[in-house]
XYZ file of N, CA and C in Angstrom:
504
model
N 7.408 -32.949 -14.598
C 7.216 -31.854 -13.675
C 7.423 -30.544 -14.432
N 6.474 -29.633 -14.241
C 6.561 -28.328 -14.883
C 7.191 -27.325 -13.934
N 7.885 -26.381 -14.505
C 8.519 -25.327 -13.722
C 8.310 -24.001 -14.442
N 7.889 -22.972 -13.703
C 7.685 -21.647 -14.279
C 9.036 -20.999 -14.551
N 9.150 -20.372 -15.737
C 10.361 -19.659 -16.109
C 9.973 -18.329 -16.728
N 10.750 -17.298 -16.475
C 10.519 -15.987 -17.072
C 10.853 -16.062 -18.550
N 9.894 -15.669 -19.398
C 10.146 -15.641 -20.843
C 10.185 -14.213 -21.377
N 9.639 -13.256 -20.588
C 9.673 -11.851 -20.994
C 9.328 -10.981 -19.797
N 9.850 -9.775 -19.817
C 9.472 -8.751 -18.853
C 9.022 -7.549 -19.661
N 7.790 -7.116 -19.405
C 7.192 -6.043 -20.198
C 7.029 -4.818 -19.306
N 7.770 -3.743 -19.557
C 7.614 -2.532 -18.747
C 6.211 -1.937 -18.943
N 5.622 -1.500 -17.846
C 4.301 -0.870 -17.889
C 4.440 0.611 -17.559
N 3.471 1.439 -17.978
C 3.578 2.881 -17.769
C 3.229 3.349 -16.360
N 2.944 2.435 -15.442
C 2.596 2.796 -14.070
C 2.331 1.558 -13.251
N 1.828 1.769 -12.027
C 1.582 0.656 -11.107
C 0.431 -0.225 -11.600
N 0.703 -1.519 -11.821
C -0.355 -2.420 -12.259
C -1.263 -2.816 -11.098
N -2.495 -3.150 -11.458
C -3.446 -3.649 -10.473
C -4.047 -4.933 -11.031
N -5.353 -5.025 -11.115
C -5.998 -6.252 -11.569
C -5.755 -6.465 -13.059
N -5.671 -7.723 -13.469
C -5.498 -8.074 -14.878
C -6.346 -9.296 -15.192
N -6.801 -9.381 -16.449
C -7.591 -10.525 -16.904
C -7.122 -10.938 -18.298
N -7.235 -12.217 -18.570
C -6.903 -12.768 -19.882
C -8.199 -13.013 -20.644
N -8.195 -12.658 -21.927
C -9.351 -12.890 -22.797
C -8.960 -13.891 -23.883
N -9.475 -15.133 -23.807
C -9.101 -16.129 -24.812
C -9.590 -15.790 -26.217
N -10.654 -14.989 -26.340
C -11.167 -14.622 -27.664
C -10.182 -13.748 -28.438
N -9.478 -12.863 -27.739
C -8.534 -11.957 -28.407
C -7.075 -12.343 -28.164
N -6.838 -13.271 -27.234
C -5.504 -13.656 -26.800
C -4.732 -12.444 -26.275
N -5.476 -11.587 -25.567
C -4.887 -10.414 -24.930
C -5.060 -10.496 -23.425
N -4.163 -9.821 -22.750
C -4.280 -9.618 -21.311
C -4.573 -8.136 -21.119
N -5.623 -7.845 -20.369
C -6.015 -6.470 -20.072
C -5.592 -6.199 -18.630
N -4.773 -5.159 -18.434
C -4.245 -4.862 -17.103
C -4.532 -3.409 -16.744
N -5.104 -3.212 -15.560
C -5.325 -1.860 -15.065
C -4.002 -1.256 -14.616
N -3.819 0.010 -14.936
C -2.674 0.778 -14.463
C -3.244 1.925 -13.642
N -2.869 1.965 -12.372
C -3.468 2.904 -11.435
C -3.132 4.358 -11.728
N -1.846 4.664 -11.850
C -1.409 6.060 -11.859
C -1.690 6.805 -13.149
N -1.825 6.130 -14.249
C -2.202 6.808 -15.486
C -3.684 6.632 -15.802
N -4.390 5.907 -14.961
C -5.804 5.596 -15.205
C -5.979 5.035 -16.619
N -5.358 3.890 -16.832
C -5.416 3.231 -18.129
C -5.668 1.742 -17.976
N -6.146 1.154 -19.065
C -6.143 -0.289 -19.225
C -5.147 -0.574 -20.343
N -4.088 -1.297 -20.005
C -3.055 -1.652 -20.968
C -3.432 -2.998 -21.569
N -3.346 -3.081 -22.894
C -3.656 -4.312 -23.613
C -2.343 -4.972 -24.007
N -2.093 -6.130 -23.418
C -0.868 -6.881 -23.712
C -1.208 -8.046 -24.634
N -0.466 -8.170 -25.706
C -0.632 -9.315 -26.595
C 0.055 -10.519 -25.970
N -0.710 -11.558 -25.683
C -0.128 -12.776 -25.119
C 0.734 -13.496 -26.154
N 0.467 -13.259 -27.419
C 1.235 -13.904 -28.480
C 2.581 -13.201 -28.707
N 2.566 -11.852 -28.728
C 3.776 -11.079 -29.019
C 4.539 -10.659 -27.768
N 3.895 -10.810 -26.588
C 4.491 -10.411 -25.319
C 4.928 -8.946 -25.323
N 4.002 -8.098 -25.821
C 4.260 -6.662 -25.819
C 2.943 -5.901 -25.695
N 3.054 -4.623 -25.350
C 1.861 -3.788 -25.252
C 1.346 -3.501 -26.654
N 0.090 -3.854 -26.893
C -0.531 -3.628 -28.190
C -1.163 -2.236 -28.256
N -1.760 -1.790 -27.138
C -2.390 -0.482 -27.056
C -2.789 -0.227 -25.606
N -3.297 0.964 -25.358
C -3.765 1.316 -24.025
C -5.018 2.173 -24.163
N -5.942 1.993 -23.221
C -7.178 2.766 -23.200
C -7.193 3.642 -21.959
N -7.530 4.908 -22.129
C -7.682 5.793 -20.981
C -8.993 5.485 -20.279
N -8.938 5.444 -18.949
C -10.134 5.252 -18.129
C -10.500 6.627 -17.581
N -11.754 7.077 -17.752
C -12.121 8.446 -17.380
C -12.326 8.672 -15.878
N -11.932 7.716 -15.050
C -12.071 7.815 -13.596
C -10.730 7.407 -12.982
N -10.339 8.075 -11.907
C -9.047 7.808 -11.275
C -8.969 6.412 -10.671
N -7.792 5.800 -10.762
C -7.465 4.582 -10.037
C -8.150 3.310 -10.472
N -8.024 2.887 -11.741
C -8.595 1.605 -12.134
C -8.134 0.492 -11.198
N -9.057 -0.346 -10.776
C -8.726 -1.403 -9.817
C -9.255 -2.748 -10.306
N -10.507 -3.102 -9.954
C -11.082 -4.378 -10.387
C -11.390 -4.365 -11.873
N -11.319 -5.530 -12.520
C -11.508 -5.599 -13.967
C -12.122 -6.937 -14.362
N -13.075 -6.865 -15.287
C -13.725 -8.056 -15.840
C -13.848 -7.859 -17.347
N -13.599 -8.920 -18.114
C -13.892 -8.895 -19.541
C -15.138 -9.743 -19.751
N -16.094 -9.185 -20.476
C -17.365 -9.868 -20.750
C -17.719 -9.634 -22.209
N -17.390 -10.605 -23.044
C -17.626 -10.429 -24.476
C -16.774 -9.285 -24.989
N -17.423 -8.302 -25.608
C -16.707 -7.160 -26.161
C -16.657 -5.976 -25.198
N -16.945 -6.227 -23.914
C -16.932 -5.150 -22.929
C -15.923 -5.427 -21.820
N -15.291 -4.350 -21.372
C -14.437 -4.379 -20.194
C -15.161 -3.591 -19.114
N -15.300 -4.178 -17.937
C -15.898 -3.484 -16.800
C -14.780 -3.195 -15.812
N -14.533 -1.915 -15.592
C -13.426 -1.467 -14.760
C -13.976 -0.713 -13.551
N -13.714 -1.245 -12.352
C -14.093 -0.570 -11.117
C -12.913 0.296 -10.690
N -13.173 1.581 -10.488
C -12.087 2.524 -10.224
C -12.246 3.220 -8.879
N -11.096 3.610 -8.309
C -11.067 4.279 -7.012
C -11.907 5.550 -6.988
N -12.125 6.158 -8.133
C -12.956 7.351 -8.235
C -14.432 7.066 -8.036
N -14.747 5.893 -7.454
C -16.106 5.489 -7.063
C -17.048 5.337 -8.255
N -16.548 4.643 -9.279
C -17.384 4.364 -10.446
C -16.978 3.034 -11.075
N -17.954 2.407 -11.698
C -17.718 1.240 -12.548
C -17.910 1.737 -13.976
N -16.881 1.570 -14.806
C -16.900 2.077 -16.170
C -16.903 0.899 -17.135
N -17.754 0.971 -18.146
C -17.781 -0.028 -19.215
C -17.089 0.564 -20.436
N -16.117 -0.188 -20.963
C -15.404 0.235 -22.165
C -15.503 -0.868 -23.215
N -15.453 -0.469 -24.479
C -15.425 -1.469 -25.549
C -14.061 -2.141 -25.539
N -14.067 -3.453 -25.544
C -12.835 -4.248 -25.432
C -11.827 -3.948 -26.544
N -12.298 -3.654 -27.755
C -11.397 -3.498 -28.888
C -11.004 -2.054 -29.175
N -11.878 -1.098 -28.830
C -11.611 0.304 -29.176
C -11.315 1.176 -27.962
N -11.727 0.741 -26.774
C -11.572 1.557 -25.582
C -12.649 2.611 -25.427
N -13.614 2.656 -26.339
C -14.695 3.642 -26.241
C -15.475 3.415 -24.947
N -15.780 4.502 -24.263
C -16.562 4.417 -23.033
C -18.017 4.171 -23.403
N -18.576 3.083 -22.858
C -19.948 2.690 -23.155
C -20.931 3.155 -22.090
N -20.416 3.538 -20.939
C -21.261 4.000 -19.846
C -20.568 3.804 -18.526
N -21.218 4.272 -17.460
C -20.667 4.093 -16.118
C -21.789 4.150 -15.099
N -21.476 3.684 -13.905
C -22.413 3.737 -12.790
C -21.619 4.123 -11.539
N -22.218 5.006 -10.729
C -21.566 5.442 -9.490
C -21.558 4.312 -8.471
N -20.507 4.279 -7.667
C -20.367 3.301 -6.588
C -20.308 4.046 -5.253
N -20.701 3.390 -4.150
C -20.738 4.060 -2.849
C -19.402 4.097 -2.103
N -18.295 3.943 -2.802
C -16.976 3.971 -2.188
C -15.942 3.462 -3.177
N -14.684 3.346 -2.707
C -13.606 2.843 -3.555
C -13.715 1.330 -3.676
N -13.846 0.811 -4.897
C -14.035 -0.623 -5.098
C -12.728 -1.403 -5.109
N -12.887 -2.706 -5.063
C -11.748 -3.610 -5.188
C -12.105 -4.639 -6.256
N -12.539 -5.807 -5.842
C -12.782 -6.938 -6.738
C -14.125 -6.805 -7.455
N -14.152 -7.274 -8.704
C -15.386 -7.349 -9.492
C -15.559 -8.779 -9.960
N -16.749 -9.321 -9.766
C -17.110 -10.643 -10.284
C -18.257 -10.453 -11.276
N -18.368 -11.359 -12.253
C -19.400 -11.246 -13.286
C -20.113 -12.573 -13.462
N -21.426 -12.501 -13.614
C -22.218 -13.672 -13.982
C -22.970 -13.337 -15.264
N -22.512 -13.863 -16.408
C -23.169 -13.542 -17.675
C -24.591 -14.081 -17.770
N -24.871 -15.210 -17.149
C -26.222 -15.786 -17.219
C -27.243 -14.886 -16.534
N -26.854 -14.275 -15.423
C -27.751 -13.368 -14.696
C -27.586 -11.917 -15.143
N -26.594 -11.640 -15.984
C -26.274 -10.275 -16.410
C -26.015 -9.387 -15.196
N -25.203 -9.901 -14.265
C -24.916 -9.188 -13.019
C -23.409 -9.029 -12.828
N -23.052 -7.874 -12.279
C -21.705 -7.606 -11.814
C -21.786 -7.423 -10.313
N -20.808 -7.941 -9.604
C -20.741 -7.832 -8.148
C -19.443 -7.100 -7.826
N -19.566 -5.910 -7.203
C -18.416 -5.060 -6.941
C -18.235 -4.929 -5.435
N -17.101 -5.415 -4.921
C -16.801 -5.335 -3.493
C -16.246 -3.958 -3.165
N -16.780 -3.366 -2.085
C -16.354 -2.041 -1.641
C -16.103 -2.131 -0.137
N -14.817 -2.090 0.242
C -14.426 -2.293 1.638
C -14.921 -1.228 2.586
N -15.020 -0.010 2.129
C -15.544 1.068 2.966
C -16.634 1.768 2.171
N -17.870 1.529 2.558
C -18.378 1.221 3.886
C -18.570 -0.255 4.210
N -18.206 -1.171 3.334
C -18.424 -2.598 3.577
C -19.697 -3.074 2.920
N -19.715 -3.004 1.576
C -20.887 -3.420 0.810
C -20.435 -4.092 -0.484
N -21.383 -4.750 -1.126
C -21.220 -5.229 -2.492
C -22.321 -4.574 -3.310
N -21.921 -3.873 -4.369
C -22.896 -3.307 -5.301
C -23.209 -4.362 -6.352
N -24.498 -4.651 -6.517
C -24.953 -5.592 -7.531
C -25.479 -4.753 -8.695
N -24.874 -4.956 -9.864
C -25.145 -4.082 -11.008
C -25.629 -4.898 -12.196
N -26.697 -4.431 -12.828
C -27.189 -5.014 -14.073
C -26.190 -4.622 -15.161
N -25.569 -5.607 -15.804
C -24.503 -5.287 -16.756
C -25.001 -4.754 -18.089
N -26.288 -4.896 -18.392
C -26.827 -4.347 -19.634
C -27.241 -2.889 -19.462
N -27.948 -2.590 -18.388
C -28.449 -1.235 -18.136
C -27.463 -0.363 -17.373
N -26.403 -0.973 -16.817
C -25.448 -0.277 -15.963
C -26.185 0.490 -14.867
N -26.984 -0.258 -14.121
C -27.728 0.291 -12.997
C -27.516 -0.600 -11.788
N -27.388 0.036 -10.625
C -27.297 -0.718 -9.378
C -28.684 -1.271 -9.061
N -28.763 -2.592 -8.868
C -30.052 -3.220 -8.554
C -30.164 -3.563 -7.078
N -29.020 -3.618 -6.385
C -29.033 -3.908 -4.952
C -27.679 -3.542 -4.358
N -27.711 -3.137 -3.093
C -26.485 -2.930 -2.322
C -26.562 -3.854 -1.119
N -25.619 -4.789 -1.031
C -25.609 -5.807 0.013
C -24.588 -5.417 1.076
N -24.998 -5.332 2.336
C -24.075 -5.020 3.423
C -23.231 -6.239 3.749
N -21.919 -5.997 3.943
C -20.995 -7.061 4.359
C -20.431 -6.644 5.718
N -19.220 -6.122 5.754
C -18.677 -5.474 6.947
C -17.539 -4.580 6.500
N -17.210 -3.598 7.306
C -16.141 -2.672 6.976
C -14.851 -3.449 6.708
N -14.211 -3.118 5.608
C -12.956 -3.770 5.242
C -13.126 -4.989 4.358
N -14.362 -5.423 4.144
C -14.604 -6.612 3.306
C -14.526 -6.206 1.837
N -13.399 -6.517 1.210
C -13.219 -6.140 -0.190
C -12.836 -7.324 -1.071
N -12.893 -8.522 -0.517
C -12.590 -9.730 -1.288
C -13.849 -10.570 -1.389
N -14.204 -10.938 -2.635
C -15.403 -11.733 -2.868
C -15.100 -12.855 -3.855
N -15.969 -13.855 -3.843
C -15.922 -14.936 -4.812
C -17.335 -15.226 -5.272
N -17.499 -15.681 -6.501
C -18.817 -15.932 -7.067
C -18.887 -17.361 -7.576
N -19.933 -18.095 -7.173
C -20.187 -19.444 -7.671
C -21.396 -19.366 -8.598
N -21.185 -19.422 -9.917
C -22.308 -19.305 -10.844
C -23.253 -20.504 -10.810
N -22.769 -21.660 -10.391
C -23.616 -22.850 -10.359
C -24.713 -22.746 -9.307
N -24.399 -22.126 -8.175
C -25.382 -21.995 -7.091
C -25.861 -20.560 -6.907
N -25.379 -19.640 -7.759
C -25.716 -18.207 -7.660
C -25.414 -17.684 -6.266
N -24.246 -18.077 -5.750
C -23.852 -17.690 -4.401
C -22.642 -16.772 -4.443
N -22.763 -15.661 -3.722
C -21.668 -14.713 -3.549
C -21.058 -14.947 -2.177
N -19.748 -15.024 -2.128
C -19.025 -15.187 -0.870
C -18.238 -13.914 -0.613
N -18.474 -13.308 0.539
C -17.723 -12.127 0.956
C -16.865 -12.516 2.149
N -15.593 -12.178 2.097
C -14.667 -12.537 3.158
C -14.534 -11.358 4.120
N -14.779 -11.655 5.397
C -14.957 -10.643 6.425
C -13.723 -10.561 7.321
N -12.872 -9.550 7.125
C -11.614 -9.491 7.859
C -11.763 -9.170 9.346
N -12.755 -8.401 9.725
C -12.907 -8.030 11.140
C -13.416 -9.192 11.972
N -14.422 -9.909 11.457
C -14.990 -11.020 12.220
C -14.292 -12.343 11.915
N -13.404 -12.338 10.910
C -12.639 -13.541 10.587
C -13.469 -14.658 9.990
N -14.443 -14.286 9.157
C -15.292 -15.296 8.566
C -15.578 -15.006 7.103
N -16.512 -15.759 6.570
C -17.002 -15.558 5.208
C -18.515 -15.603 5.267
N -19.145 -14.708 4.515
C -20.602 -14.670 4.447
C -21.029 -15.141 3.066
N -22.089 -15.926 3.014
C -22.632 -16.393 1.744
C -23.976 -15.715 1.485
N -24.159 -15.252 0.245
C -25.394 -14.600 -0.169
C -25.869 -15.296 -1.439
N -27.170 -15.622 -1.487
C -27.723 -16.328 -2.638
C -28.567 -15.375 -3.457
N -28.320 -15.348 -4.761
C -29.110 -14.550 -5.692
C -30.417 -15.294 -5.954
N -31.547 -14.633 -5.663
C -32.863 -15.288 -5.851
C -33.754 -14.483 -6.759
């Protein structure tokens, strides 16, 4: 039987939000809201290796895709940064404050949930362009992506259900 135990506590420079692990670099990338940063934690050394400034307020959702970090921020933008240098590679405007980001590398698509007005922005990850805006419902900011069936699931808090959308 396995049991979780604390092996380290790493102070962060502000309120943490979404975080992702990258097996290629053995780093954990964590958004910090109040400083608008992505903190890079070494999983091997259990310490902060570096931090990247995000040029938009309130980093929230985060995805690592190869050498790119896609950060959805409260300032109504999705920002692409280089995973190793933090250089800003581009950005795309969003129609509200985002939450969760899902990525499908095979389709080169990012799916960004935005609770108000209740949409998912579908973004081409190479061109950083919105290709579709899918209506969900107000407050729907949690999504899941099934790459095998190209199905997006949006969880609907007002109606108490989940909606499925198929990429065709």
